[in-house]
Structure formats: C-alpha cells, structure tokens
Amino acid sequence: MNLKYKILLMALFFGAFFSNAFAQSELIVEWDDANGDVAVNALYDAIIADSLRPEDRVYVLRKGGYYWNTERIDNNGWHLRIIGEEPDPTNP
C-alpha cells in the first residue's frame, strides 16, 4: 500500500477516535419557570430526573440565571460535571 494511503488511513482513524473522546452530552438546566419566576431546586431536579444519564453528561447552567437549591446534591459513584453557559461578548 502506498505510504500516502497509510498516512491518510491513520489520520482518519485517529480523528474519529479523538472526536468521540472529547464529545460531551450536554443538558441545559433552565433556572426559571414558564412565568419567569425562579424555579427552586431546578438543578437538583434536573440531576435527579436524569436517571438514564450517559457517562459523559454535562449540566449546563444558563447565563444570568439564579439557581436556588435547598436540597443537597449527592453524586456517589459517578462524576458530576456542571458548567456555565458562555456569555454573549456583545452584551456584558
């Protein structure tokens, strides 16, 4: 096999492998209800209700949101990943 084809196949293989390695399953957590009021325990409820969470689940908090939690979040036996939504640079 030609050297160029070997290099191309290796690049495709590694590209496919690493693209899956960095993929994340994101779940947007809304902080308000339909009336615009703060939803108490929104983050807790989203985590507890997500019973079929994939291994790479990431909970994304909305920018400018207020997440009021009164319940303790326990994550025994699995990794809990929470990130904030990227802010809009044109609207500080």
PDB file of C-alpha atoms in Angstrom:
ATOM      1  CA  MET A   1       0.000   0.000   0.000  1.00  0.00           C
ATOM      2  CA  ASN A   2       1.221   3.436  -0.820  1.00  0.00           C
ATOM      3  CA  LEU A   3       2.666   5.483   2.059  1.00  0.00           C
ATOM      4  CA  LYS A   4       0.219   8.313   1.385  1.00  0.00           C
ATOM      5  CA  TYR A   5      -2.750   5.984   1.819  1.00  0.00           C
ATOM      6  CA  LYS A   6      -1.349   4.601   5.068  1.00  0.00           C
ATOM      7  CA  ILE A   7      -0.924   8.092   6.467  1.00  0.00           C
ATOM      8  CA  LEU A   8      -4.426   9.057   5.321  1.00  0.00           C
ATOM      9  CA  LEU A   9      -5.986   5.979   6.931  1.00  0.00           C
ATOM     10  CA  MET A  10      -4.114   6.560  10.186  1.00  0.00           C
ATOM     11  CA  ALA A  11      -5.213  10.212  10.243  1.00  0.00           C
ATOM     12  CA  LEU A  12      -8.851   9.220   9.684  1.00  0.00           C
ATOM     13  CA  PHE A  13      -8.669   6.571  12.398  1.00  0.00           C
ATOM     14  CA  PHE A  14      -7.156   8.895  14.993  1.00  0.00           C
ATOM     15  CA  GLY A  15      -9.511  11.719  14.016  1.00  0.00           C
ATOM     16  CA  ALA A  16     -12.545   9.514  14.547  1.00  0.00           C
ATOM     17  CA  PHE A  17     -11.179   8.188  17.844  1.00  0.00           C
ATOM     18  CA  PHE A  18     -10.371  11.580  19.337  1.00  0.00           C
ATOM     19  CA  SER A  19     -13.575  13.259  18.168  1.00  0.00           C
ATOM     20  CA  ASN A  20     -15.555  10.727  20.220  1.00  0.00           C
ATOM     21  CA  ALA A  21     -13.222  11.100  23.176  1.00  0.00           C
ATOM     22  CA  PHE A  22     -13.986  14.806  23.511  1.00  0.00           C
ATOM     23  CA  ALA A  23     -17.720  14.598  22.797  1.00  0.00           C
ATOM     24  CA  GLN A  24     -19.989  15.561  25.677  1.00  0.00           C
ATOM     25  CA  SER A  25     -23.658  15.012  26.236  1.00  0.00           C
ATOM     26  CA  GLU A  26     -24.928  18.392  27.442  1.00  0.00           C
ATOM     27  CA  LEU A  27     -28.182  19.015  29.285  1.00  0.00           C
ATOM     28  CA  ILE A  28     -29.346  22.637  29.557  1.00  0.00           C
ATOM     29  CA  VAL A  29     -30.798  23.371  33.011  1.00  0.00           C
ATOM     30  CA  GLU A  30     -33.394  26.152  32.988  1.00  0.00           C
ATOM     31  CA  TRP A  31     -33.457  28.320  36.125  1.00  0.00           C
ATOM     32  CA  ASP A  32     -36.925  29.843  35.701  1.00  0.00           C
ATOM     33  CA  ASP A  33     -40.431  28.533  35.190  1.00  0.00           C
ATOM     34  CA  ALA A  34     -42.936  29.488  32.482  1.00  0.00           C
ATOM     35  CA  ASN A  35     -43.828  32.708  34.362  1.00  0.00           C
ATOM     36  CA  GLY A  36     -40.199  33.823  34.658  1.00  0.00           C
ATOM     37  CA  ASP A  37     -40.051  33.068  38.392  1.00  0.00           C
ATOM     38  CA  VAL A  38     -37.059  31.315  39.952  1.00  0.00           C
ATOM     39  CA  ALA A  39     -37.580  27.555  39.966  1.00  0.00           C
ATOM     40  CA  VAL A  40     -36.436  26.308  43.371  1.00  0.00           C
ATOM     41  CA  ASN A  41     -34.180  23.226  43.108  1.00  0.00           C
ATOM     42  CA  ALA A  42     -34.039  23.400  39.300  1.00  0.00           C
ATOM     43  CA  LEU A  43     -30.504  21.978  39.210  1.00  0.00           C
ATOM     44  CA  TYR A  44     -31.274  19.291  41.795  1.00  0.00           C
ATOM     45  CA  ASP A  45     -34.458  18.262  39.972  1.00  0.00           C
ATOM     46  CA  ALA A  46     -32.663  18.087  36.614  1.00  0.00           C
ATOM     47  CA  ILE A  47     -29.928  15.853  38.031  1.00  0.00           C
ATOM     48  CA  ILE A  48     -32.333  13.559  39.906  1.00  0.00           C
ATOM     49  CA  ALA A  49     -34.711  13.268  36.922  1.00  0.00           C
ATOM     50  CA  ASP A  50     -31.818  12.385  34.605  1.00  0.00           C
ATOM     51  CA  SER A  51     -31.856   8.705  35.571  1.00  0.00           C
ATOM     52  CA  LEU A  52     -30.533   7.460  32.220  1.00  0.00           C
ATOM     53  CA  ARG A  53     -27.611   9.896  32.139  1.00  0.00           C
ATOM     54  CA  PRO A  54     -24.768   8.936  29.845  1.00  0.00           C
ATOM     55  CA  GLU A  55     -21.254   8.692  31.244  1.00  0.00           C
ATOM     56  CA  ASP A  56     -20.237  11.978  29.612  1.00  0.00           C
ATOM     57  CA  ARG A  57     -23.219  14.067  30.838  1.00  0.00           C
ATOM     58  CA  VAL A  58     -22.520  17.769  31.423  1.00  0.00           C
ATOM     59  CA  TYR A  59     -25.138  20.006  33.053  1.00  0.00           C
ATOM     60  CA  VAL A  60     -25.109  23.499  31.541  1.00  0.00           C
ATOM     61  CA  LEU A  61     -26.370  26.435  33.598  1.00  0.00           C
ATOM     62  CA  ARG A  62     -27.924  29.367  31.724  1.00  0.00           C
ATOM     63  CA  LYS A  63     -26.036  32.650  31.791  1.00  0.00           C
ATOM     64  CA  GLY A  64     -27.522  35.208  34.163  1.00  0.00           C
ATOM     65  CA  GLY A  65     -29.646  32.572  35.870  1.00  0.00           C
ATOM     66  CA  TYR A  66     -30.243  32.207  39.605  1.00  0.00           C
ATOM     67  CA  TYR A  67     -30.143  28.575  40.703  1.00  0.00           C
ATOM     68  CA  TRP A  68     -31.686  28.389  44.158  1.00  0.00           C
ATOM     69  CA  ASN A  69     -31.116  24.942  45.678  1.00  0.00           C
ATOM     70  CA  THR A  70     -32.410  23.836  49.054  1.00  0.00           C
ATOM     71  CA  GLU A  71     -31.617  20.149  48.544  1.00  0.00           C
ATOM     72  CA  ARG A  72     -28.189  18.564  48.778  1.00  0.00           C
ATOM     73  CA  ILE A  73     -26.871  17.042  45.557  1.00  0.00           C
ATOM     74  CA  ASP A  74     -25.080  13.722  46.163  1.00  0.00           C
ATOM     75  CA  ASN A  75     -23.116  12.179  43.331  1.00  0.00           C
ATOM     76  CA  ASN A  76     -21.844   8.956  44.815  1.00  0.00           C
ATOM     77  CA  GLY A  77     -20.418   6.648  42.173  1.00  0.00           C
ATOM     78  CA  TRP A  78     -20.451   8.991  39.182  1.00  0.00           C
ATOM     79  CA  HIS A  79     -18.809  12.204  38.024  1.00  0.00           C
ATOM     80  CA  LEU A  80     -20.861  15.391  38.271  1.00  0.00           C
ATOM     81  CA  ARG A  81     -19.907  17.975  35.653  1.00  0.00           C
ATOM     82  CA  ILE A  82     -21.526  21.409  35.791  1.00  0.00           C
ATOM     83  CA  ILE A  83     -20.522  24.291  33.545  1.00  0.00           C
ATOM     84  CA  GLY A  84     -21.884  27.752  32.883  1.00  0.00           C
ATOM     85  CA  GLU A  85     -23.187  28.860  29.532  1.00  0.00           C
ATOM     86  CA  GLU A  86     -20.817  31.087  27.569  1.00  0.00           C
ATOM     87  CA  PRO A  87     -21.805  34.752  27.938  1.00  0.00           C
ATOM     88  CA  ASP A  88     -22.516  36.948  24.951  1.00  0.00           C
ATOM     89  CA  PRO A  89     -19.421  39.164  24.494  1.00  0.00           C
ATOM     90  CA  THR A  90     -21.526  41.907  22.882  1.00  0.00           C
ATOM     91  CA  ASN A  91     -23.879  42.070  25.883  1.00  0.00           C
ATOM     92  CA  PRO A  92     -21.851  42.266  29.125  1.00  0.00           C
TER      93      PRO A  92
END
